[in-house]
């Protein structure tokens, strides 16, 4: 079997395989091994895990994950040009690398790849948030059994929304659902020049570690409904923003012990969870349905 040092550099790979980036696939490549090693380190120990990389592209992060000792690495890639590059990498990695040529949005990672799993990826810019929401649904159903952790590169603005705490202007629906299910850590930022081609904005790596149990015992559907309503008009006081729900806003806020003059962004995840619990209880008693916002 060949050794890693016999592989051509990532720059040579990208030009040999005629890999001009495709905007439609959100392609911004990382060709600096120092950076891809840093991302791999954020994911912690990989030696006991089936590591999943979405969109390996020219394979910089892929190489770092293999070198970091991933027990087995599954790559899911839509672009056939990158699959050819992965086939070459497989000559070095052997059975430790499994290549899945397909759309990550149509791949059920839980059914396809055995636990324990960690995801590590520089996500396509245009589909990162949708992918995260799918995996959070898996975490809701299976908890830590779904994924031990998810180390993900997003546009900086999206990463900031995921980790933002209450009172922060970036705090919203994505922060609440992510933090209700996972401990969310901001790892580091990268400027546009770190990528080929450079995107218009900076990026950031974050790590989500699923909790054993969600922060508050309430259904995801109930929490999403209340949070969507509360943040739907985020500048309004809660007693106005929550109008049109199955339970009258003032009754709901009183039951939850929340001041109706506050705004959604002032409530932490626990308090929003309590609001959702109270709403579910009141709605069950009244049998009324919410009006859509
Ligand atoms: N990991 C590489 C790196 O860091 O250089 C490439 C990252 S690039 C931001 C995103 C990668 O995701 C590209 O290789 C792209 O082809 C791939 N991709 C885009 N949409 C995808 C999808 N729906 N399913 C699987 N891969 C996808």
PDB file of N, CA, C and O in Angstrom, residues 2 9 16 37 53 59 74 99-100 105 133 139 150 152 156 162 168 187 193 202 206 210 221 229 237 275:
ATOM      1  N   UNK A   2       0.442   2.302  -0.731  1.00  0.00           N
ATOM      2  CA  UNK A   2       1.240   3.535  -0.780  1.00  0.00           C
ATOM      3  C   UNK A   2       1.157   4.283   0.553  1.00  0.00           C
ATOM      4  O   UNK A   2       0.277   4.028   1.359  1.00  0.00           O
ATOM      5  N   UNK A   9       0.386  17.022  -4.077  1.00  0.00           N
ATOM      6  CA  UNK A   9      -0.176  18.078  -3.227  1.00  0.00           C
ATOM      7  C   UNK A   9      -1.625  18.346  -3.644  1.00  0.00           C
ATOM      8  O   UNK A   9      -2.027  18.028  -4.771  1.00  0.00           O
ATOM      9  N   UNK A  16      -4.939  18.803 -11.673  1.00  0.00           N
ATOM     10  CA  UNK A  16      -4.905  17.582 -12.489  1.00  0.00           C
ATOM     11  C   UNK A  16      -6.314  17.064 -12.778  1.00  0.00           C
ATOM     12  O   UNK A  16      -6.580  16.515 -13.833  1.00  0.00           O
ATOM     13  N   UNK A  37      -5.875  20.154   9.462  1.00  0.00           N
ATOM     14  CA  UNK A  37      -5.481  19.447  10.691  1.00  0.00           C
ATOM     15  C   UNK A  37      -6.138  20.085  11.916  1.00  0.00           C
ATOM     16  O   UNK A  37      -6.547  19.399  12.846  1.00  0.00           O
ATOM     17  N   UNK A  53     -17.476  12.435   6.685  1.00  0.00           N
ATOM     18  CA  UNK A  53     -17.170  13.745   6.097  1.00  0.00           C
ATOM     19  C   UNK A  53     -18.120  13.974   4.934  1.00  0.00           C
ATOM     20  O   UNK A  53     -18.162  13.190   3.976  1.00  0.00           O
ATOM     21  N   UNK A  59     -10.063  16.702  -0.986  1.00  0.00           N
ATOM     22  CA  UNK A  59      -9.592  15.715  -0.004  1.00  0.00           C
ATOM     23  C   UNK A  59      -8.620  16.206   1.060  1.00  0.00           C
ATOM     24  O   UNK A  59      -8.004  15.377   1.734  1.00  0.00           O
ATOM     25  N   UNK A  74     -16.088   7.660   6.372  1.00  0.00           N
ATOM     26  CA  UNK A  74     -17.081   7.575   5.296  1.00  0.00           C
ATOM     27  C   UNK A  74     -17.196   8.962   4.673  1.00  0.00           C
ATOM     28  O   UNK A  74     -17.487   9.922   5.394  1.00  0.00           O
ATOM     29  N   UNK A  99     -16.263   5.260   0.278  1.00  0.00           N
ATOM     30  CA  UNK A  99     -16.701   6.385  -0.561  1.00  0.00           C
ATOM     31  C   UNK A  99     -18.170   6.206  -0.916  1.00  0.00           C
ATOM     32  O   UNK A  99     -18.551   5.170  -1.463  1.00  0.00           O
ATOM     33  N   UNK A 100     -18.975   7.211  -0.608  1.00  0.00           N
ATOM     34  CA  UNK A 100     -20.391   7.160  -0.976  1.00  0.00           C
ATOM     35  C   UNK A 100     -20.636   8.281  -1.992  1.00  0.00           C
ATOM     36  O   UNK A 100     -20.508   9.472  -1.647  1.00  0.00           O
ATOM     37  N   UNK A 105     -28.077  15.140   1.291  1.00  0.00           N
ATOM     38  CA  UNK A 105     -29.443  15.480   1.714  1.00  0.00           C
ATOM     39  C   UNK A 105     -30.400  14.309   1.497  1.00  0.00           C
ATOM     40  O   UNK A 105     -31.483  14.278   2.064  1.00  0.00           O
ATOM     41  N   UNK A 133     -30.149  20.835  10.183  1.00  0.00           N
ATOM     42  CA  UNK A 133     -31.501  20.602  10.703  1.00  0.00           C
ATOM     43  C   UNK A 133     -31.892  19.120  10.588  1.00  0.00           C
ATOM     44  O   UNK A 133     -32.538  18.574  11.482  1.00  0.00           O
ATOM     45  N   UNK A 139     -30.679  13.622  16.142  1.00  0.00           N
ATOM     46  CA  UNK A 139     -30.271  13.752  17.547  1.00  0.00           C
ATOM     47  C   UNK A 139     -31.506  13.755  18.447  1.00  0.00           C
ATOM     48  O   UNK A 139     -31.506  13.145  19.530  1.00  0.00           O
ATOM     49  N   UNK A 150     -20.573  16.731  16.212  1.00  0.00           N
ATOM     50  CA  UNK A 150     -20.612  17.254  14.841  1.00  0.00           C
ATOM     51  C   UNK A 150     -19.698  18.473  14.803  1.00  0.00           C
ATOM     52  O   UNK A 150     -19.967  19.477  15.491  1.00  0.00           O
ATOM     53  N   UNK A 152     -18.347  21.271  12.419  1.00  0.00           N
ATOM     54  CA  UNK A 152     -18.830  21.740  11.118  1.00  0.00           C
ATOM     55  C   UNK A 152     -18.371  23.148  10.800  1.00  0.00           C
ATOM     56  O   UNK A 152     -18.389  24.028  11.673  1.00  0.00           O
ATOM     57  N   UNK A 156     -19.648  32.303   8.755  1.00  0.00           N
ATOM     58  CA  UNK A 156     -19.504  32.791  10.130  1.00  0.00           C
ATOM     59  C   UNK A 156     -20.850  33.236  10.725  1.00  0.00           C
ATOM     60  O   UNK A 156     -21.161  32.964  11.887  1.00  0.00           O
ATOM     61  N   UNK A 162     -25.937  29.832  15.574  1.00  0.00           N
ATOM     62  CA  UNK A 162     -26.095  28.540  16.268  1.00  0.00           C
ATOM     63  C   UNK A 162     -25.645  28.652  17.733  1.00  0.00           C
ATOM     64  O   UNK A 162     -26.303  28.136  18.627  1.00  0.00           O
ATOM     65  N   UNK A 168     -28.247  38.123  22.883  1.00  0.00           N
ATOM     66  CA  UNK A 168     -27.369  38.422  21.747  1.00  0.00           C
ATOM     67  C   UNK A 168     -28.235  38.644  20.501  1.00  0.00           C
ATOM     68  O   UNK A 168     -29.238  37.950  20.320  1.00  0.00           O
ATOM     69  N   UNK A 187     -15.407  27.151  17.721  1.00  0.00           N
ATOM     70  CA  UNK A 187     -13.997  26.736  17.731  1.00  0.00           C
ATOM     71  C   UNK A 187     -13.061  27.816  17.194  1.00  0.00           C
ATOM     72  O   UNK A 187     -12.235  28.336  17.910  1.00  0.00           O
ATOM     73  N   UNK A 193      -9.819  34.424   2.465  1.00  0.00           N
ATOM     74  CA  UNK A 193      -8.591  34.051   1.730  1.00  0.00           C
ATOM     75  C   UNK A 193      -8.105  32.644   2.060  1.00  0.00           C
ATOM     76  O   UNK A 193      -7.228  32.107   1.365  1.00  0.00           O
ATOM     77  N   UNK A 202     -16.531  35.579   5.855  1.00  0.00           N
ATOM     78  CA  UNK A 202     -15.692  34.711   6.691  1.00  0.00           C
ATOM     79  C   UNK A 202     -16.460  33.446   7.065  1.00  0.00           C
ATOM     80  O   UNK A 202     -17.683  33.383   6.926  1.00  0.00           O
ATOM     81  N   UNK A 206     -17.582  25.155  14.261  1.00  0.00           N
ATOM     82  CA  UNK A 206     -18.208  24.967  15.569  1.00  0.00           C
ATOM     83  C   UNK A 206     -18.325  23.459  15.833  1.00  0.00           C
ATOM     84  O   UNK A 206     -18.336  22.669  14.893  1.00  0.00           O
ATOM     85  N   UNK A 210     -24.137  16.396  21.145  1.00  0.00           N
ATOM     86  CA  UNK A 210     -25.495  16.092  21.600  1.00  0.00           C
ATOM     87  C   UNK A 210     -25.545  15.799  23.110  1.00  0.00           C
ATOM     88  O   UNK A 210     -24.644  15.164  23.663  1.00  0.00           O
ATOM     89  N   UNK A 221     -41.760  19.332  18.282  1.00  0.00           N
ATOM     90  CA  UNK A 221     -42.823  20.017  17.570  1.00  0.00           C
ATOM     91  C   UNK A 221     -43.384  21.173  18.414  1.00  0.00           C
ATOM     92  O   UNK A 221     -43.547  22.300  17.930  1.00  0.00           O
ATOM     93  N   UNK A 229     -43.245  31.242  16.738  1.00  0.00           N
ATOM     94  CA  UNK A 229     -44.188  32.338  17.001  1.00  0.00           C
ATOM     95  C   UNK A 229     -43.480  33.473  17.759  1.00  0.00           C
ATOM     96  O   UNK A 229     -43.607  34.639  17.416  1.00  0.00           O
ATOM     97  N   UNK A 237     -43.217  42.681  22.052  1.00  0.00           N
ATOM     98  CA  UNK A 237     -43.285  42.052  23.367  1.00  0.00           C
ATOM     99  C   UNK A 237     -43.982  40.700  23.221  1.00  0.00           C
ATOM    100  O   UNK A 237     -44.847  40.535  22.357  1.00  0.00           O
ATOM    101  N   UNK A 275     -42.006  27.583  28.446  1.00  0.00           N
ATOM    102  CA  UNK A 275     -43.133  28.209  27.737  1.00  0.00           C
ATOM    103  C   UNK A 275     -43.794  27.191  26.800  1.00  0.00           C
ATOM    104  O   UNK A 275     -45.030  27.086  26.734  1.00  0.00           O
TER     105      UNK A 275
END
